[in-house]
Short mmCIF file of C-alpha atoms and ligand atoms in Angstrom, two decimals:
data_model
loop_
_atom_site.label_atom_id
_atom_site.label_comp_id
_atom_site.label_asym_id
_atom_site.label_seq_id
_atom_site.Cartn_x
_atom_site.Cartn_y
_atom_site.Cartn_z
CA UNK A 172 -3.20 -0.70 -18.02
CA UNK A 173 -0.73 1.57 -16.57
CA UNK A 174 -1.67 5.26 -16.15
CA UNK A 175 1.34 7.96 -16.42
CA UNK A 176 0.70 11.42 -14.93
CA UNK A 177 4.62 13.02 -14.78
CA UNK A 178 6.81 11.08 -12.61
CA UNK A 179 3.70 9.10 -11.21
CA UNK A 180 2.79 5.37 -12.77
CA UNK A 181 0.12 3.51 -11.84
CA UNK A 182 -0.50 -0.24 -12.48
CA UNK A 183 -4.19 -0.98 -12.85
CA UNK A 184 -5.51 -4.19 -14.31
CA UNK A 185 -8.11 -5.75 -12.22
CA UNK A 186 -11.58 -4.17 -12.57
CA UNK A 187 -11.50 -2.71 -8.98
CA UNK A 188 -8.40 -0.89 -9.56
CA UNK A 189 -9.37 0.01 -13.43
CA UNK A 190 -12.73 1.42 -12.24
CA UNK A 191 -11.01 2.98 -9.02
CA UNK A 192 -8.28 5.15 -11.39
CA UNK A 193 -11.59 6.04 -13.94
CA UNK A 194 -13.35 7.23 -10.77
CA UNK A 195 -10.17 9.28 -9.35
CA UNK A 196 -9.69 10.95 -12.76
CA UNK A 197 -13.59 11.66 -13.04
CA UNK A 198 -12.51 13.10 -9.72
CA UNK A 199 -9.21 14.72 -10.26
CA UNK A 200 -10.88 18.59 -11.40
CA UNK A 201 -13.35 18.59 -8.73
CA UNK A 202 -12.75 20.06 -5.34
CA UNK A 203 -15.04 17.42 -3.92
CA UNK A 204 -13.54 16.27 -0.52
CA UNK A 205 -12.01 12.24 -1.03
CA UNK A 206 -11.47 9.94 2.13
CA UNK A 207 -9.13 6.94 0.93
CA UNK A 208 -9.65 3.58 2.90
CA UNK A 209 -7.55 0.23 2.92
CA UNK A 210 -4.92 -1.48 4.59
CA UNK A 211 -1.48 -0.13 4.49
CA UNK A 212 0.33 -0.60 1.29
CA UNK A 213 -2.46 -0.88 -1.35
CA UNK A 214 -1.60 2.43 -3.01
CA UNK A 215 -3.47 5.00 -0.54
CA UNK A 216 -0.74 7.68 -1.11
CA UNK A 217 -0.41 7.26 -4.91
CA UNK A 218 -4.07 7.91 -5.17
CA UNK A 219 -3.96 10.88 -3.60
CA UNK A 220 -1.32 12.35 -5.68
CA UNK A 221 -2.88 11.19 -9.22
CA UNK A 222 -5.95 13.24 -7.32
CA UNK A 223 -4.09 16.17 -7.45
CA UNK A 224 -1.64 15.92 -10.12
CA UNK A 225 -4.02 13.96 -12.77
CA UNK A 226 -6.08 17.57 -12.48
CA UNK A 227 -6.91 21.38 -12.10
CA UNK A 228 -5.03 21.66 -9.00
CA UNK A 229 -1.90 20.34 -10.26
CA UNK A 230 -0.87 23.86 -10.50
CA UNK A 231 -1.07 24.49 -7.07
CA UNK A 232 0.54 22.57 -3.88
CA UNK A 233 0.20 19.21 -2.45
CA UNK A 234 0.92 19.59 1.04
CA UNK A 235 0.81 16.60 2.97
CA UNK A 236 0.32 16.14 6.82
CA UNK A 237 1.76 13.04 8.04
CA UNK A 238 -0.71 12.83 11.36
CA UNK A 239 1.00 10.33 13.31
CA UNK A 240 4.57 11.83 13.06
CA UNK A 241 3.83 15.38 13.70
CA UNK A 242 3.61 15.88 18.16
CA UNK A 243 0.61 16.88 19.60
CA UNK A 244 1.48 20.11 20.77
CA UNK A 245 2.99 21.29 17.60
CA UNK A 246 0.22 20.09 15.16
CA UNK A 247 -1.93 22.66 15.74
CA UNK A 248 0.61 25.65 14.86
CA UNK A 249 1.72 23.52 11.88
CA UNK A 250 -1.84 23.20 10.67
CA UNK A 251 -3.03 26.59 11.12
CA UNK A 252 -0.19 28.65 11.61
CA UNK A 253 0.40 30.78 14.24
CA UNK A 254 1.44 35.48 15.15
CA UNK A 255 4.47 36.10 16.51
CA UNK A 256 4.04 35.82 20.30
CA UNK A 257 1.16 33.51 20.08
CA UNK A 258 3.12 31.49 22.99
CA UNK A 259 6.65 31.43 24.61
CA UNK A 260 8.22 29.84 22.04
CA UNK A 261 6.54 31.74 18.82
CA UNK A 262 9.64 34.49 17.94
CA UNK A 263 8.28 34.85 14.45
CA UNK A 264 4.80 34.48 12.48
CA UNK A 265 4.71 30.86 11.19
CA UNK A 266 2.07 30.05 8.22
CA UNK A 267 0.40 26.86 8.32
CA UNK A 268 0.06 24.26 6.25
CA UNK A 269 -3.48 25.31 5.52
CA UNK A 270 -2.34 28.70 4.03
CA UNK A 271 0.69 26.82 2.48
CA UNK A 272 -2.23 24.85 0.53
CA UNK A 273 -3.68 27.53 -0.98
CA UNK A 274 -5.04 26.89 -4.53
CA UNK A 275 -3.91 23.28 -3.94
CA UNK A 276 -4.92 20.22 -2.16
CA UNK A 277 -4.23 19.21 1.68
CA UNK A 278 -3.69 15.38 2.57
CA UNK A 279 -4.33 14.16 5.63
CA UNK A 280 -2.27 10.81 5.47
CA UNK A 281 -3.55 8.62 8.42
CA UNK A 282 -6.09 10.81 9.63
CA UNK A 283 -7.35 8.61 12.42
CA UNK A 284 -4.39 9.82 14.15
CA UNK A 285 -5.82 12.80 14.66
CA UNK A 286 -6.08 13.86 18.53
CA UNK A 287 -10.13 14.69 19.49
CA UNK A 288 -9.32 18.08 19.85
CA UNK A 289 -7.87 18.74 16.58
CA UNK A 290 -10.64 17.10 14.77
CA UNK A 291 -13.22 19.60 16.53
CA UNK A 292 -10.95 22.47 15.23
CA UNK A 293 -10.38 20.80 11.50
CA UNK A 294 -14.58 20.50 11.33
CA UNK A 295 -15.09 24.34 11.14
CA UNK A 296 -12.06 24.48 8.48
CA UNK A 297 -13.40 21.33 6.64
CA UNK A 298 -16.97 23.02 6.61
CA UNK A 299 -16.08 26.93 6.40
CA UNK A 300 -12.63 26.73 4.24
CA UNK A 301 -11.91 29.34 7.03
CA UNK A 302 -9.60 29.60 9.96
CA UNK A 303 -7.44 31.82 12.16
CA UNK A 304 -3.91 31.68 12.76
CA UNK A 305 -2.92 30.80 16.69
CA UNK A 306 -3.02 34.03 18.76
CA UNK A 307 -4.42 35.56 15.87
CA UNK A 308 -8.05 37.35 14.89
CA UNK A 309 -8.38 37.87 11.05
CA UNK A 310 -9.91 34.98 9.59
CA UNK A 311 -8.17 33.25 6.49
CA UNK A 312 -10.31 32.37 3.60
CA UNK A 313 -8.60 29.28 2.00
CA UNK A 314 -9.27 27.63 -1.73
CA UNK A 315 -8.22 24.12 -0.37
CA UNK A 316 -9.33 20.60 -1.30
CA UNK A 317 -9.09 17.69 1.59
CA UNK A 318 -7.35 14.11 0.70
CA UNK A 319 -7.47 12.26 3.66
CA UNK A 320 -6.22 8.77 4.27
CA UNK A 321 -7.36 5.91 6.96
CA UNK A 322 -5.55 2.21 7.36
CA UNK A 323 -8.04 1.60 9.82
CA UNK A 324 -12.06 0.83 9.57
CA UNK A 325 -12.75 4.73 10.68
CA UNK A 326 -16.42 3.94 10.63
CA UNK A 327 -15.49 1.57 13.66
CA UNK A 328 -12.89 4.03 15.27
CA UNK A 329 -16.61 6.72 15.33
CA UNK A 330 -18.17 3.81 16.71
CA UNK A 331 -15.53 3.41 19.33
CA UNK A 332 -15.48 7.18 19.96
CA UNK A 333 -12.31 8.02 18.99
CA UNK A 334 -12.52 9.69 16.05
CA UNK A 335 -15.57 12.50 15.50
CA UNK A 336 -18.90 11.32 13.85
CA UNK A 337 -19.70 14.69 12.02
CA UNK A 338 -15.88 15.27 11.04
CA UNK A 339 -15.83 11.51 9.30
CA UNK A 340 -19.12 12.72 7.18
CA UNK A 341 -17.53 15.70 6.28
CA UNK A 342 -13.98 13.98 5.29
CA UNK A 343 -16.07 11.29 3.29
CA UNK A 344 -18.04 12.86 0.78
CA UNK A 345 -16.46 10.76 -2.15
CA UNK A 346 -15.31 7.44 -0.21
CA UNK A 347 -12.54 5.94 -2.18
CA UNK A 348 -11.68 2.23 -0.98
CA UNK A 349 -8.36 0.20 -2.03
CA UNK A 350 -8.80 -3.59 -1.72
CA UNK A 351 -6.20 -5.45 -0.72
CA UNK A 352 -3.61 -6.78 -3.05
CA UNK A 353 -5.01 -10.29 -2.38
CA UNK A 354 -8.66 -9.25 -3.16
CA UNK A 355 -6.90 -8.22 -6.82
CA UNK A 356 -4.79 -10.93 -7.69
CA UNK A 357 -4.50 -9.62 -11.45
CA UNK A 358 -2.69 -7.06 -10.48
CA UNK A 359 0.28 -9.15 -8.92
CA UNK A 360 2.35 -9.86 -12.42
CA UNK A 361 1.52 -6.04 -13.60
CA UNK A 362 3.07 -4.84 -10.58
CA UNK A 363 5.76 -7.10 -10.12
CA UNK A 364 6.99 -6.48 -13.78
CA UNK A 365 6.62 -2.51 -12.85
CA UNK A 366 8.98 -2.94 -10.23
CA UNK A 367 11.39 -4.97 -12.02
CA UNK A 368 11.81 -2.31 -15.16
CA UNK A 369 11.89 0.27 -12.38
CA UNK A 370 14.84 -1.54 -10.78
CA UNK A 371 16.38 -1.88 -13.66
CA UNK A 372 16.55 1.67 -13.95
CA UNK A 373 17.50 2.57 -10.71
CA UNK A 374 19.68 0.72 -9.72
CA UNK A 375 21.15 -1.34 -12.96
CA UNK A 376 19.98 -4.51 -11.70
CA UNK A 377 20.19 -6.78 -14.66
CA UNK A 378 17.18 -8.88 -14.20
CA UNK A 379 14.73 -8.83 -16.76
CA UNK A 380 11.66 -11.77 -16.23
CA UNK A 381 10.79 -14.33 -13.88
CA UNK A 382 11.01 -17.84 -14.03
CA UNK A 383 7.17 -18.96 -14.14
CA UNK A 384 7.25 -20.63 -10.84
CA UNK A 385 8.32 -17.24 -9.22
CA UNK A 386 5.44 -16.34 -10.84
CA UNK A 387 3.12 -18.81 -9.40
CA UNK A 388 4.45 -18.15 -5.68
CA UNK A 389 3.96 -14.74 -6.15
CA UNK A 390 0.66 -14.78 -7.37
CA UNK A 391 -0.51 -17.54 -4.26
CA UNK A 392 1.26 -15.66 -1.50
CA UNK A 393 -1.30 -13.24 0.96
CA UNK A 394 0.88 -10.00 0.50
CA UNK A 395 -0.30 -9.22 3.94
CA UNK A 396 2.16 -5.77 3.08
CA UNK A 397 0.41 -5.66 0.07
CA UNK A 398 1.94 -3.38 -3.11
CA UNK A 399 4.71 -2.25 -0.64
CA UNK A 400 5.52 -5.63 0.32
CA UNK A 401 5.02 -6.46 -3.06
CA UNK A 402 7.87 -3.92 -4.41
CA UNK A 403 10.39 -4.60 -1.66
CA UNK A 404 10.63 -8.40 -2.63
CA UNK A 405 10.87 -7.96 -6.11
CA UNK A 406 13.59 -5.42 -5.63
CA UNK A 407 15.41 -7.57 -3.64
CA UNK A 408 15.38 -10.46 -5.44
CA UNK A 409 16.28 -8.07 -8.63
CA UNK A 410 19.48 -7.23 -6.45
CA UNK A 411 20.19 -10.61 -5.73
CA UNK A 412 19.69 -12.13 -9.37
CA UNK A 413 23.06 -12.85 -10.98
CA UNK A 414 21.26 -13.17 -14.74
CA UNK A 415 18.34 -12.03 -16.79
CA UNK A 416 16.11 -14.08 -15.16
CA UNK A 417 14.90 -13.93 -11.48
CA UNK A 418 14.22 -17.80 -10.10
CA UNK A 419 12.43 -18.39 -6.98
CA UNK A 420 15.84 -19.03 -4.77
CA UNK A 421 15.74 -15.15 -4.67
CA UNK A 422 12.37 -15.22 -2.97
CA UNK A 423 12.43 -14.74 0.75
CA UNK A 424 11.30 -17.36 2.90
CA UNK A 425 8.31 -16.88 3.70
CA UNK A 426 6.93 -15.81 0.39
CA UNK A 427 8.29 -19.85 -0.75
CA UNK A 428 6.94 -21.32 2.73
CA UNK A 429 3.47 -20.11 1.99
CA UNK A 430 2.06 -22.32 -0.75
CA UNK A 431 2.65 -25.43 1.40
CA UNK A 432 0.63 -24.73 4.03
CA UNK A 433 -2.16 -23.21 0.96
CA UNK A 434 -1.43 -26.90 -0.47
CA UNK A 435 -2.54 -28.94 2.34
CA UNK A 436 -5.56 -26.86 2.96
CA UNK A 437 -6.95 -28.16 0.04
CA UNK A 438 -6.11 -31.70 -0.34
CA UNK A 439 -8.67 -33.34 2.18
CA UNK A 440 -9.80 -36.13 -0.41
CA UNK A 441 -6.17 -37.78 -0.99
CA UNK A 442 -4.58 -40.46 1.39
CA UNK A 443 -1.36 -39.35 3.45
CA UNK A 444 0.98 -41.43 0.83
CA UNK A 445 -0.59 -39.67 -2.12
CA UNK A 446 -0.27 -35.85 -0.28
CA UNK A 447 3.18 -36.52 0.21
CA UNK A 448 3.87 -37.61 -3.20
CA UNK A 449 1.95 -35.25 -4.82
CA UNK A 450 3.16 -32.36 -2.89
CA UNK A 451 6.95 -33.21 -2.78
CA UNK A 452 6.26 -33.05 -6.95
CA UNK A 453 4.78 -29.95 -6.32
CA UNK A 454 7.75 -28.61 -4.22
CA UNK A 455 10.28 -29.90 -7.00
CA UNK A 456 8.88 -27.94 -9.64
CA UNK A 457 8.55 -24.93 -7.24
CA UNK A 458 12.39 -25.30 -7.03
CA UNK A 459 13.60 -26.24 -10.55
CA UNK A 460 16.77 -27.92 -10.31
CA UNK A 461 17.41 -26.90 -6.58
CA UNK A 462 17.26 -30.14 -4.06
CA UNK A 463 18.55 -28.25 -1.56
CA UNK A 464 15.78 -25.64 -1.71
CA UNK A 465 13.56 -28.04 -1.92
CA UNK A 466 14.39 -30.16 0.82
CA UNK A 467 14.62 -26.81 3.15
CA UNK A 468 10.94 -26.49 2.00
CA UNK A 469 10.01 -29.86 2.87
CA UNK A 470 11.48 -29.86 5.78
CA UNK A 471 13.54 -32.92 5.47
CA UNK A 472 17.26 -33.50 4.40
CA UNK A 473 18.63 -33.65 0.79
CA UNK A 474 18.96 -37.35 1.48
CA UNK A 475 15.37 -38.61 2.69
CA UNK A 476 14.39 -36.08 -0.23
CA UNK A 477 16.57 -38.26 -3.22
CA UNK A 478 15.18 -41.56 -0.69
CA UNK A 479 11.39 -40.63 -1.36
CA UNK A 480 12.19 -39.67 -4.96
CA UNK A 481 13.17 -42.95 -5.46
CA UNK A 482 10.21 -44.29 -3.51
CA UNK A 483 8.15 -42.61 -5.60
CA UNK A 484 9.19 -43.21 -8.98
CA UNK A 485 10.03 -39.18 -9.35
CA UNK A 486 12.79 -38.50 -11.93
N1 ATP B 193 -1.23 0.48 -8.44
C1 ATP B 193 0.06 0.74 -8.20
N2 ATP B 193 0.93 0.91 -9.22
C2 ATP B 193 2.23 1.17 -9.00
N3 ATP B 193 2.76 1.29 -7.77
C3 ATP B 193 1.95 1.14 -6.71
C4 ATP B 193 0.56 0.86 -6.87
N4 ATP B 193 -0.02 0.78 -5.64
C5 ATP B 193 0.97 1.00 -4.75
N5 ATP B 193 2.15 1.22 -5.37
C6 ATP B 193 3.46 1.47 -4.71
O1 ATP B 193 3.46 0.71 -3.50
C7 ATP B 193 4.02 1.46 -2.42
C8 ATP B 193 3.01 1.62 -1.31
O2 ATP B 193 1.94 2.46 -1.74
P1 ATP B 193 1.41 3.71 -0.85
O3 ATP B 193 2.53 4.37 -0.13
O4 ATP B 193 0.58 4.55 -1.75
O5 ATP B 193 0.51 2.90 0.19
P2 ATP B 193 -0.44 3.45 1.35
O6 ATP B 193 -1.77 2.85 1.12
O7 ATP B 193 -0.35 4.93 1.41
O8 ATP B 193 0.20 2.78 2.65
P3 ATP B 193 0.17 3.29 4.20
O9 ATP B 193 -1.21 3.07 4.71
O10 ATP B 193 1.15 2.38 4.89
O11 ATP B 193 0.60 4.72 4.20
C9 ATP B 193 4.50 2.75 -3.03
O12 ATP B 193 5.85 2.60 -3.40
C10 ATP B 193 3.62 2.92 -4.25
O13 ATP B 193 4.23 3.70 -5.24
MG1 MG B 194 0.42 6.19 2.92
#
């Protein structure tokens, strides 16, 4: 399934993604506050804009607060805003990102990043909708909803004390969790075939399928980058392809190297002569034609490669 909301596309065919996009949408015309977990690259971003652009608030902003990038010292005025004169360097009134958000949706993209500090002063906002700017002393009433995102176990970062017990209740009303792409395996060929039509129309790349062993490698490698790793080597082997069809030489290295040591794992019952056979036919149909490849993979030359072919009785 692939959900379309504007310029957003979203490839969903496990059952933890395909449940995860019917919950968001269930979600999308609420104000209810959403805390997105998983590792970095599952999708944590996308989420949060089919959250706000899949529903009532797609009218209004989505302002976005990258927490790590943003300097201490300057969050705070960015966040809340701050008078003229507030301190030495404030010439003019500045309007926060809070106000900017009115009507809209505010998304705290890696919130653990947040200093202890700040979190105390984002609780009252979180719980009151209210605020004042720095150096200011009307209160500002704010129609706001909170995204935030975590790549870490925040749970354990409350345990550890660095990040605020109450403020991670408050942030995770409606917990939304993206498993890793390796937890999802389904979704690998969806995705990869996204990115290849979406190559082809960026950048006129004139691959147009895999060969099925690409497939096969993609689907056994971790994706310890998950969907952004994921995107970034089918994109580059899109660039690299010279035809319609995309064969694993255009794979990076060690996307290919993976499925040997996956291999071995799991042949404990076969003698040493048979693992070798039966894994240099493995390698050789990895590869197609390619000795070369191959033997690279194997670790060996192109000469004991054709030597053990023979050996072996492998055409
Ligand atoms: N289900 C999906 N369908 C289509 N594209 C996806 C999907 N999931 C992720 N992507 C794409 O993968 C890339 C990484 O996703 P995203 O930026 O949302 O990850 P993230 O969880 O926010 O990562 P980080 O924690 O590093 O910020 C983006 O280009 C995004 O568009
Ligand atoms: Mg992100």
């Amino acid at each position: 399934m692939k959900v379309s909301r504007g310029a957003l596309e979203i490839v969903a065919v496990s059952p933890a993604m395909i449940e995860l996009v019917k919950v968001v949408e269930r979600l999308a015309d609420a104000r209810s506050t959403v805390l997105l977990a998983g590792e970095s690259g599952t999708g944590k971003d996308l989420i949060a804009h089919l959250l706000h652009y899949g529903g009532a608030r797609s009218g209004g902003p989505l302002i976005k607060v990258h927490c790590p990038s943003i300097p201490e010292d300057l969050l705070e005025s960015e966040l809340f805003g701050h008078e003229r004169g507030a301190f030495t360097d404030a010439s003019a009134t500045k309007v926060g990102k809070l106000e900017m958000a009115e009507g809209g949706t505010i998304y705290f993209d890696q919130v653990q990043d947040l200093s202890l500090p700040l979190q105390a002063k984002l609780l009252r906002v979180v719980e009151e909708r209210r605020f004042e700017r720095l150096g200011a002393t009307r209160t500002i009433e704010v129609d706001v909803r909170f995204v935030s995102s975590a790549n870490v176990d925040l749970r354990r970062a409350v345990e550890q004390g660095s990040f605020r017990d109450d403020l991670y209740h408050r942030l995770s009303v409606v917990p939304l969790t993206l498993p890793p792409l390796r937890e999802r395996r389904e979704d690998i060929v969806p995705l990869a075939e996204h990115f290849l039509a979406r190559g082809r129309e960026h950048y006129q790349t004139p691959a147009r399928t895999f060969e099925s062993a690409v497939l096969d490698l993609l689907k056994g490698y971790r994706w310890p980058g998950n969907v952004r790793e994921l995107r970034s080597v089918v994109e580059r082997a899109a660039l690299y392809a010279q035809h319609g069809t995309i064969s694993s030489a255009a794979l990076p290295a060690h996307v290919l190297e993976e499925p040997r040591a996956l291999w071995i794992g799991r042949s404990r019952h076969l003698s040493l002569r048979e693992v070798e056979e039966a894994y240099i036919r493995f390698v050789l149909e990895q590869f197609g034609g390619s000795q070369t490849r191959a033997a690279a993979v194997l670790g060996i030359s192109r000469k004991s490669l054709w030597e053990r072919r023979r050996r072996f009785g492998i055409p």
